[in-house]
Each structure stands twice: as structure tokens, then as C-alpha cells.
CSV table of C-alpha atoms in Angstrom, one decimal:
chain,number,residue,atom,x,y,z
L,1332,MET,CA,-69.8,-242.1,74.2
L,1333,ALA,CA,-72.8,-240.2,74.7
L,1334,VAL,CA,-76.3,-239.3,73.0
L,1335,LEU,CA,-76.3,-235.7,72.0
L,1336,GLU,CA,-79.3,-233.5,71.9
L,1337,VAL,CA,-80.7,-232.8,68.5
L,1338,LEU,CA,-81.7,-229.3,68.1
L,1339,VAL,CA,-85.1,-228.7,66.8
L,1340,TYR,CA,-86.3,-225.8,64.5
L,1341,PRO,CA,-86.7,-222.7,65.3
L,1342,ASN,CA,-83.4,-223.1,67.4
L,1343,PRO,CA,-81.1,-220.5,65.9
L,1344,GLY,CA,-78.3,-223.0,65.9
L,1345,LEU,CA,-79.7,-224.7,62.9
L,1346,LYS,CA,-79.5,-221.4,60.7
L,1347,GLN,CA,-75.6,-220.8,61.2
L,1348,VAL,CA,-72.7,-221.6,58.9
L,1349,SER,CA,-70.4,-224.1,60.2
L,1350,LYS,CA,-66.5,-223.8,60.3
L,1351,ALA,CA,-64.2,-226.2,58.6
L,1352,VAL,CA,-62.5,-228.7,60.5
L,1353,GLU,CA,-58.7,-228.1,61.0
L,1354,THR,CA,-57.6,-230.4,63.8
L,1355,PHE,CA,-58.1,-234.0,63.4
L,1356,ASP,CA,-57.4,-235.5,66.8
L,1357,ALA,CA,-58.9,-237.8,69.3
L,1358,ALA,CA,-61.3,-235.2,70.6
L,1359,LEU,CA,-62.8,-234.9,67.1
L,1360,ARG,CA,-63.1,-238.8,66.9
L,1361,ASP,CA,-64.9,-238.9,70.3
L,1362,PHE,CA,-67.3,-236.4,69.1
L,1363,ILE,CA,-67.8,-238.2,65.8
L,1364,ALA,CA,-68.6,-241.5,68.0
L,1365,ASP,CA,-71.1,-239.4,69.8
L,1366,LEU,CA,-72.7,-238.1,66.8
L,1367,LYS,CA,-72.9,-241.7,65.4
L,1368,GLU,CA,-74.6,-242.9,68.6
L,1369,THR,CA,-77.0,-240.1,68.5
L,1370,MET,CA,-77.9,-241.0,64.8
L,1371,LEU,CA,-78.5,-244.6,65.9
L,1372,THR,CA,-80.3,-244.0,69.0
L,1373,GLY,CA,-83.1,-241.4,67.9
L,1374,PRO,CA,-85.8,-242.1,65.2
L,1375,PRO,CA,-84.7,-243.8,62.1
L,1376,SER,CA,-82.3,-241.5,60.2
L,1377,VAL,CA,-80.1,-241.9,57.1
L,1378,GLY,CA,-77.8,-239.2,58.4
L,1379,ILE,CA,-76.9,-236.6,60.9
L,1380,ALA,CA,-74.9,-233.3,60.8
L,1381,ALA,CA,-72.7,-231.8,63.5
L,1382,PRO,CA,-74.6,-228.7,63.5
L,1383,GLN,CA,-77.8,-230.4,64.5
L,1384,THR,CA,-76.2,-231.2,68.0
L,1385,GLY,CA,-75.1,-227.7,68.4
L,1386,ARG,CA,-71.4,-228.2,67.1
L,1387,LEU,CA,-70.9,-225.7,64.2
L,1388,GLU,CA,-68.2,-227.8,62.4
L,1389,ARG,CA,-68.4,-229.2,58.9
L,1390,ILE,CA,-68.9,-233.0,59.7
L,1391,VAL,CA,-71.7,-235.0,58.4
L,1392,LEU,CA,-72.6,-238.7,58.9
L,1393,VAL,CA,-74.5,-240.7,56.3
L,1394,ASP,CA,-75.6,-244.4,56.1
L,1395,VAL,CA,-78.3,-245.4,53.7
L,1396,SER,CA,-77.3,-249.1,53.8
L,1397,GLY,CA,-80.4,-249.9,55.8
L,1398,LYS,CA,-82.7,-249.3,53.0
L,1399,PRO,CA,-83.4,-252.3,50.7
L,1400,LYS,CA,-82.2,-252.1,47.0
L,1401,THR,CA,-80.4,-248.8,47.5
L,1402,PRO,CA,-76.7,-248.6,46.1
L,1403,ASN,CA,-74.5,-247.1,48.9
L,1404,HIS,CA,-71.1,-246.7,50.4
L,1405,GLY,CA,-72.2,-247.9,53.8
L,1406,PHE,CA,-71.6,-245.9,57.0
L,1407,MET,CA,-69.6,-242.6,56.1
L,1408,ILE,CA,-67.9,-239.8,58.0
L,1409,LEU,CA,-67.5,-236.8,55.7
L,1410,ILE,CA,-65.4,-234.1,57.0
L,1411,ASN,CA,-65.2,-230.7,55.2
L,1412,PRO,CA,-67.1,-232.0,52.2
L,1413,ASN,CA,-67.0,-230.3,49.0
L,1414,ILE,CA,-69.3,-231.0,45.7
L,1415,THR,CA,-67.0,-230.9,43.0
L,1416,GLY,CA,-69.7,-231.9,40.3
L,1417,SER,CA,-73.4,-232.6,40.0
L,1418,GLU,CA,-76.0,-233.7,37.4
L,1419,GLY,CA,-79.7,-234.1,37.0
L,1420,SER,CA,-82.4,-232.8,39.1
L,1421,VAL,CA,-85.0,-234.9,40.8
L,1422,ILE,CA,-87.7,-234.3,43.2
L,1423,GLY,CA,-88.1,-236.4,46.4
L,1424,ARG,CA,-89.9,-236.2,49.8
L,1425,GLU,CA,-87.5,-235.4,52.8
L,1426,GLY,CA,-88.0,-235.0,56.4
L,1427,CYS,CA,-85.5,-234.2,59.1
L,1428,LEU,CA,-84.6,-235.0,62.7
L,1429,SER,CA,-84.7,-231.2,63.5
L,1430,VAL,CA,-88.2,-230.6,61.8
L,1431,PRO,CA,-90.6,-233.2,63.3
L,1432,ASP,CA,-93.9,-234.4,61.8
L,1433,TYR,CA,-93.2,-232.6,58.5
L,1434,THR,CA,-92.1,-233.8,55.1
L,1435,GLY,CA,-91.8,-231.9,52.0
L,1436,ASN,CA,-90.8,-231.9,48.3
L,1437,VAL,CA,-87.2,-231.0,47.5
L,1438,TYR,CA,-85.2,-230.9,44.4
L,1439,ARG,CA,-81.8,-232.4,44.6
L,1440,ALA,CA,-79.1,-233.2,41.9
L,1441,GLU,CA,-79.3,-236.8,40.9
L,1442,ARG,CA,-75.5,-237.5,40.9
L,1443,ILE,CA,-72.8,-235.8,42.7
L,1444,ALA,CA,-69.1,-236.0,42.9
L,1445,LEU,CA,-67.6,-235.0,46.1
L,1446,THR,CA,-64.4,-234.7,48.0
L,1447,ALA,CA,-64.4,-235.1,51.9
L,1448,GLN,CA,-61.9,-235.9,54.5
L,1449,ASN,CA,-62.2,-238.7,57.1
L,1450,GLU,CA,-61.7,-238.5,60.7
L,1451,PHE,CA,-57.8,-238.7,60.2
L,1452,GLY,CA,-57.8,-235.9,57.6
L,1453,ARG,CA,-57.3,-238.0,54.7
L,1454,THR,CA,-59.0,-236.9,51.5
L,1455,HIS,CA,-61.4,-239.1,49.6
L,1456,HIS,CA,-63.4,-238.7,46.3
L,1457,PHE,CA,-66.9,-240.1,46.1
L,1458,ASN,CA,-69.7,-240.4,43.5
L,1459,PHE,CA,-72.9,-240.7,44.9
L,1460,SER,CA,-76.4,-241.2,43.2
L,1461,GLY,CA,-80.1,-241.5,43.8
L,1462,PHE,CA,-81.0,-241.6,47.4
L,1463,GLU,CA,-77.5,-241.6,48.7
L,1464,ALA,CA,-76.8,-238.4,46.8
L,1465,ARG,CA,-79.8,-236.9,48.4
L,1466,ALA,CA,-79.0,-237.8,51.8
L,1467,VAL,CA,-75.5,-236.3,51.5
L,1468,GLN,CA,-77.0,-233.0,50.0
L,1469,HIS,CA,-79.5,-232.8,52.7
L,1470,GLU,CA,-76.9,-233.2,55.4
L,1471,MET,CA,-74.3,-230.7,53.9
L,1472,ASP,CA,-77.1,-228.1,53.6
L,1473,HIS,CA,-77.0,-228.4,57.5
L,1474,LEU,CA,-73.4,-227.0,57.2
L,1475,ASP,CA,-74.5,-223.9,55.6
L,1476,GLY,CA,-77.4,-223.2,57.8
L,1477,LEU,CA,-80.1,-224.5,55.4
L,1478,LEU,CA,-82.9,-226.9,56.1
L,1479,PHE,CA,-85.0,-228.7,53.5
L,1480,LEU,CA,-87.7,-226.2,54.4
L,1481,ASP,CA,-85.5,-223.7,52.6
L,1482,ARG,CA,-85.8,-225.6,49.3
L,1483,LEU,CA,-89.5,-226.7,49.5
L,1484,VAL,CA,-91.3,-226.9,46.3
L,1485,SER,CA,-95.2,-227.0,46.2
L,1486,ARG,CA,-96.9,-230.3,46.4
L,1487,ARG,CA,-98.6,-229.1,43.2
L,1488,ASP,CA,-95.3,-228.9,41.6
L,1489,ARG,CA,-95.4,-231.7,39.2
L,1490,PHE,CA,-94.3,-231.1,35.7
L,1491,ARG,CA,-90.6,-230.1,36.2
L,1492,ARG,CA,-90.0,-233.3,38.2
L,1493,LYS,CA,-87.2,-234.9,35.9
L,1494,VAL,CA,-86.3,-235.1,32.4
L,1495,TYR,CA,-88.8,-237.8,30.9
L,1496,LYS,CA,-87.3,-240.4,28.9
L,1497,ALA,CA,-89.4,-241.0,25.7
L,1498,PRO,CA,-90.9,-244.3,25.4
L,1499,ALA,CA,-88.9,-246.7,23.4
L,1500,SER,CA,-91.4,-246.9,20.4
L,1501,GLN,CA,-91.3,-243.1,20.1
L,1502,THR,CA,-87.5,-242.3,20.2
L,1503,GLN,CA,-86.9,-242.9,16.6
L,1504,ASN,CA,-89.5,-240.7,15.4
L,1505,SER,CA,-88.6,-237.7,17.8
K,375,MET,CA,-112.4,-223.4,75.4
K,376,THR,CA,-111.7,-223.1,71.7
K,377,GLN,CA,-113.3,-224.8,68.8
K,378,TRP,CA,-111.8,-225.5,65.2
K,379,TYR,CA,-113.8,-224.3,62.3
K,380,MET,CA,-113.5,-224.9,58.4
K,381,LEU,CA,-114.0,-221.8,56.7
K,382,THR,CA,-114.6,-221.9,52.9
K,383,PHE,CA,-114.3,-218.8,50.7
K,384,VAL,CA,-115.2,-218.8,47.1
K,385,GLY,CA,-115.0,-215.8,44.6
K,386,LYS,CA,-113.6,-214.1,41.5
K,387,ASP,CA,-109.9,-214.1,41.8
K,388,ARG,CA,-108.2,-210.8,42.5
K,389,ALA,CA,-105.0,-209.6,44.4
K,390,GLY,CA,-105.0,-209.3,48.2
K,391,ILE,CA,-107.8,-211.8,49.2
K,392,VAL,CA,-105.7,-214.0,51.4
K,393,ALA,CA,-104.1,-210.9,53.2
K,394,ASN,CA,-107.4,-209.2,53.7
K,395,VAL,CA,-109.2,-212.5,54.9
K,396,THR,CA,-106.3,-213.6,57.3
K,397,ARG,CA,-105.6,-210.0,58.6
K,398,ALA,CA,-109.2,-209.9,59.7
K,399,LEU,CA,-109.1,-213.4,61.3
K,400,PHE,CA,-105.8,-212.5,63.2
K,401,GLU,CA,-107.5,-209.3,64.5
K,402,GLY,CA,-110.7,-211.1,65.4
K,403,GLY,CA,-108.3,-213.2,67.9
K,404,CYS,CA,-108.4,-216.5,65.6
K,405,ASN,CA,-105.6,-218.8,65.3
K,406,LEU,CA,-105.1,-220.4,61.7
K,407,GLY,CA,-104.2,-224.2,61.2
K,408,GLU,CA,-103.9,-225.9,57.9
K,409,ALA,CA,-105.0,-224.5,54.6
K,410,SER,CA,-105.4,-225.2,51.0
K,411,MET,CA,-106.0,-222.2,48.5
K,412,ALA,CA,-106.1,-222.3,45.0
K,413,ARG,CA,-107.2,-220.6,41.9
K,414,LEU,CA,-109.6,-222.9,40.1
K,415,GLY,CA,-111.1,-221.5,36.6
K,416,GLY,CA,-110.6,-217.9,37.6
K,417,ASN,CA,-112.1,-218.3,41.1
K,418,PHE,CA,-109.9,-218.0,44.0
K,419,THR,CA,-110.9,-220.8,46.6
K,420,ILE,CA,-109.9,-220.9,50.3
K,421,MET,CA,-110.3,-223.8,52.6
K,422,LEU,CA,-108.9,-222.8,56.0
K,423,MET,CA,-108.8,-224.3,59.4
K,424,VAL,CA,-109.5,-221.6,62.0
K,425,GLN,CA,-109.4,-221.8,65.8
K,426,SER,CA,-111.7,-219.6,67.8
K,427,SER,CA,-113.0,-219.1,71.3
K,428,GLY,CA,-116.3,-217.8,69.8
K,429,SER,CA,-119.3,-219.5,68.5
K,430,LEU,CA,-119.8,-220.2,64.8
K,431,GLU,CA,-122.6,-217.4,64.4
K,432,LYS,CA,-119.9,-215.2,66.0
K,433,LEU,CA,-117.3,-216.1,63.5
K,434,LYS,CA,-119.7,-216.0,60.5
K,435,ASP,CA,-121.0,-212.4,61.7
K,436,MET,CA,-117.1,-211.2,62.0
K,437,MET,CA,-116.2,-212.4,58.5
K,438,ALA,CA,-119.3,-211.7,56.6
K,439,PRO,CA,-118.4,-208.2,55.8
K,440,ILE,CA,-114.9,-209.0,54.9
K,441,ALA,CA,-116.1,-211.8,52.5
K,442,GLU,CA,-118.7,-209.4,50.9
K,443,LYS,CA,-116.1,-206.6,50.5
K,444,GLN,CA,-113.8,-209.2,48.7
K,445,GLY,CA,-116.5,-210.4,46.7
K,446,LEU,CA,-116.5,-214.0,48.2
K,447,ARG,CA,-119.0,-216.4,49.3
K,448,LEU,CA,-118.3,-217.8,52.8
K,449,HIS,CA,-119.2,-220.9,54.4
K,450,VAL,CA,-118.4,-222.2,58.0
K,451,ASP,CA,-118.6,-225.6,59.6
K,452,ALA,CA,-117.5,-226.5,63.1
K,453,ILE,CA,-115.1,-229.5,62.7
K,454,GLU,CA,-113.2,-231.9,64.8
K,455,GLY,CA,-109.6,-230.7,64.1
K,456,GLU,CA,-106.2,-231.6,65.4
K,457,LEU,CA,-102.7,-230.6,64.2
K,458,HIS,CA,-99.4,-232.6,64.3
K,459,HIS,CA,-101.2,-235.7,62.9
K,460,HIS,CA,-100.0,-235.8,59.3
K,461,GLU,CA,-100.6,-238.8,57.3
K,462,GLU,CA,-97.7,-239.5,55.1
K,463,PRO,CA,-98.6,-240.5,51.4
K,464,ASP,CA,-96.6,-243.4,50.0
K,465,VAL,CA,-97.6,-243.1,46.4
K,466,ARG,CA,-98.0,-240.4,43.9
K,467,ILE,CA,-100.0,-241.0,40.9
K,468,SER,CA,-100.7,-239.0,37.8
K,469,VAL,CA,-103.3,-240.0,35.3
K,470,TYR,CA,-104.0,-238.2,32.0
K,471,GLY,CA,-105.8,-238.6,28.9
K,472,ALA,CA,-108.2,-236.8,26.1
K,473,ASP,CA,-110.9,-235.0,28.1
K,474,ARG,CA,-114.2,-236.7,28.5
K,475,VAL,CA,-116.7,-236.9,31.1
K,476,GLY,CA,-116.1,-239.7,33.7
K,477,VAL,CA,-112.3,-239.7,33.9
K,478,VAL,CA,-112.2,-238.9,37.8
K,479,ALA,CA,-114.9,-241.3,38.5
K,480,ASP,CA,-113.1,-243.9,36.5
K,481,VAL,CA,-109.8,-243.4,38.0
K,482,THR,CA,-110.7,-242.8,41.7
K,483,GLY,CA,-113.2,-245.7,41.5
K,484,ALA,CA,-110.6,-248.1,40.4
K,485,LEU,CA,-107.9,-246.9,42.9
K,486,ALA,CA,-110.2,-246.9,45.9
K,487,GLU,CA,-111.1,-250.6,45.0
K,488,ALA,CA,-107.3,-251.2,44.8
K,489,GLY,CA,-106.9,-249.9,48.6
K,490,LEU,CA,-105.9,-246.3,47.8
K,491,ASN,CA,-106.7,-243.6,50.6
K,492,ILE,CA,-106.4,-240.2,48.8
K,493,LEU,CA,-104.8,-237.5,51.0
K,494,ASN,CA,-104.3,-234.9,48.1
K,495,LEU,CA,-106.1,-234.5,44.7
K,496,GLU,CA,-106.0,-231.9,42.0
K,497,THR,CA,-107.2,-232.0,38.4
K,498,ASP,CA,-106.6,-229.6,35.6
K,499,VAL,CA,-107.7,-229.3,32.1
K,500,GLY,CA,-104.9,-228.4,29.7
K,501,GLY,CA,-104.5,-228.9,26.0
K,502,THR,CA,-106.5,-226.5,23.8
K,503,SER,CA,-110.2,-225.8,23.8
K,504,ALA,CA,-110.5,-228.0,20.5
K,505,ALA,CA,-108.3,-231.0,22.1
K,506,PRO,CA,-108.6,-230.6,25.9
K,507,ILE,CA,-106.6,-233.1,28.0
K,508,TYR,CA,-107.8,-233.9,31.6
K,509,ILE,CA,-104.9,-234.3,34.1
K,510,VAL,CA,-105.4,-236.0,37.6
K,511,TYR,CA,-102.7,-235.9,40.1
K,512,LEU,CA,-102.9,-237.2,43.6
K,513,ASP,CA,-101.0,-238.6,46.4
K,514,GLY,CA,-102.2,-241.2,48.9
K,515,ILE,CA,-101.7,-244.3,51.0
K,516,ALA,CA,-101.6,-247.6,49.3
K,517,GLY,CA,-103.7,-249.4,51.6
K,518,LYS,CA,-103.5,-252.9,49.8
K,519,GLY,CA,-99.8,-252.2,48.5
K,520,VAL,CA,-98.6,-250.6,45.5
K,521,GLU,CA,-99.0,-253.8,43.3
K,522,LYS,CA,-102.8,-253.6,43.4
K,523,LEU,CA,-102.5,-250.0,42.5
K,524,GLU,CA,-100.2,-250.8,39.4
K,525,GLN,CA,-102.9,-253.5,38.4
K,526,ALA,CA,-105.6,-251.0,38.6
K,527,LEU,CA,-103.7,-248.4,36.6
K,528,GLU,CA,-103.0,-251.1,34.0
K,529,THR,CA,-106.7,-251.8,33.6
K,530,LEU,CA,-107.3,-248.0,33.3
K,531,ARG,CA,-104.6,-247.8,30.6
K,532,LYS,CA,-106.2,-250.7,28.6
K,533,GLU,CA,-109.9,-250.2,29.1
K,534,LYS,CA,-110.1,-246.5,29.6
K,535,LYS,CA,-107.5,-245.3,27.3
K,536,LEU,CA,-105.8,-243.1,29.9
K,537,ASP,CA,-102.1,-242.7,30.6
K,538,ALA,CA,-100.9,-243.3,34.1
K,539,ASN,CA,-98.0,-243.2,36.3
K,540,LEU,CA,-97.1,-244.3,39.8
K,541,THR,CA,-94.3,-243.1,41.7
K,542,PRO,CA,-93.5,-244.6,45.3
K,543,ILE,CA,-92.9,-241.9,47.8
K,544,ASP,CA,-89.9,-242.8,49.9
K,545,PRO,CA,-89.3,-240.1,52.3
K,546,LEU,CA,-85.6,-239.6,53.4
K,547,THR,CA,-85.2,-238.5,57.0
K,548,ALA,CA,-81.8,-237.4,57.8
């Protein structure tokens, strides 16, 4: 295994669209092991995408299990991921290994349904919500050459944040 | 040897102010740092970090004609400035209520006592002229923990008839 170099913006590699993985062989699994080691070795991160290391293939790793009180699926290898449904829109602060010393507010779907292949090419279905859904969407953006910087909303943006629930005492009157 | 300056411009809002000011600074050999610009009550306001090898007087003399042409008042301070040292906020707070004098003092006083370091604050007056509402929106660092801030907000709700919301900011790095 090896720790790979993480590309930092403005490296043009981060703005490329990645290709689908077609061959699920030992070389792919070796690369995934390297990618995982890279994710675990650098600054604390809940995910990494293959193109962040210069490999333009549709592979992301996500693991939000280290975060307390966060529903999660543990460590996941998502290959050729495809969002099949999404719901809600929430704003949250994001940072990125490829964009040091900056965080910004970004809207993401609150819940997503997704299919992805594992390292052996088998297709799985997932439903993600909250922080984990945000992490998956952030990583998947890398596969299309997008950074959270492409989705920034102003720090002043405060009223479109989410659909507000009416307080219980008012719901019957509205 | 270069020095950081804080340039402040205030004047009646019109199109082109930012373009004209920053073009003049660029042509005068200045480097720009972080900036905050906003339209407040029909005025356009600029606070801008500017790095220059020249003296404060030279910078003032260079920018005075541009400011005058744009109908802006200009103020220049030499500052100790540094980039790449962002403080990350961990709470976002909004407080609002019927407009009256003293809202900001009440809110920030209570929050300061509860350990809040404000990094960014904006206020607005909404509603109608007959029934204005005052909105304070800020983010900052909870120096004594979120619970202390929640307590302070509860006191503001009860004793000052304000509505308040606190949202922890939990940046995702991926």
C-alpha cells in the first residue's frame, strides 16, 4: 500500500470528468487500498475521491462513522455511483482536502438514494441522509470535476436554509 | 517591504464602484486580501485589505481622486494583517424581534458573557415601516461551549421577548 499525493486546487486534474470503472480486478482493489490509506493518513477527512489523487475514475470512499451521533453505513467503497432520488435541501459548511484553509456554505440534498458498485463490481442500493448524504454528494462532485467552491452560497444567505417546521402550537391554526 | 492597509469606502450606491476602485488599486501595484462589501441602507460600503509597498499617504493620495469621482469617502489604516489564518466558526445564531432600541446591545452583551467570540455579524431591518422587525445574524466561536449560549438565548427569549435560533456549524472535510 502507498499514500498517494492529494491534488490541491488549482491543479487542473480536479476539474476533469472521471470515467466509469469497467474492470474490477486486483489492480483496482490495490488502488482502493492506497486510496483508503491516503484518506486515513492525511488530515481528518470523511471521504476521498479517486480524482483527488489524479486517477480519473468514478471511485469514492466515504466513512462518517468517526463522527459521534451520526447515522452511517461505516466505511464504504462506492464505484460508478449514481443518484437515483433525492429529497430536501439543506445548507452546511464544507471543507476539502483539495482546498486547504477554507470552508464555505453549500446546499445539498438532505436525503439521497443511490446505486453503486463495490470493488468486485456488485451493485448495491443505498439510502443516505444528513451528514453522510452530504459527504457522498461532496465526493461524487469530484467525479464530475466539481469542487464545493462551485456550489458556494454567500455567508449572508440565511433564509433559504431549509423548510422550517411550524412550532407545534401554531400548526393547527395555519 | 510591503505593508497591509485597511481601506474603507462609503458612499451612495451605484453600479461600478467595486470595478473602479479595484482597477485603480491593481494599476497602482496593490495586492488585495480579504474584503467585505455590502449595500447598507442605500450606501455601498467597502472594507478591503490592501497590501502595498508604498506609504499610507501615498496610498491615500493615489485613491483620493478615484473615491471622489465615485462619490465615496475613503479612510485608510495601516494594519497588522495576515492571510491563511481563518478562524472557523462553530455556531450560527439568528435573533429577531419587533424592532426597538437596544436589541444588538442586549443580544451581543448576553452572548459575550456566555463566551461567544463573534466572527461575522449582520443585521437587517425587515417588516413594514409601521411594524419593523430587527434581525441579527451572526456566526462565531462558542468559547465556553454551546450550552452556555443556549442558556443566554433562553434568557433573551424570556426577558427580552426576542426569538432566537442557534445552529451548530459542523464542517465536513472530505
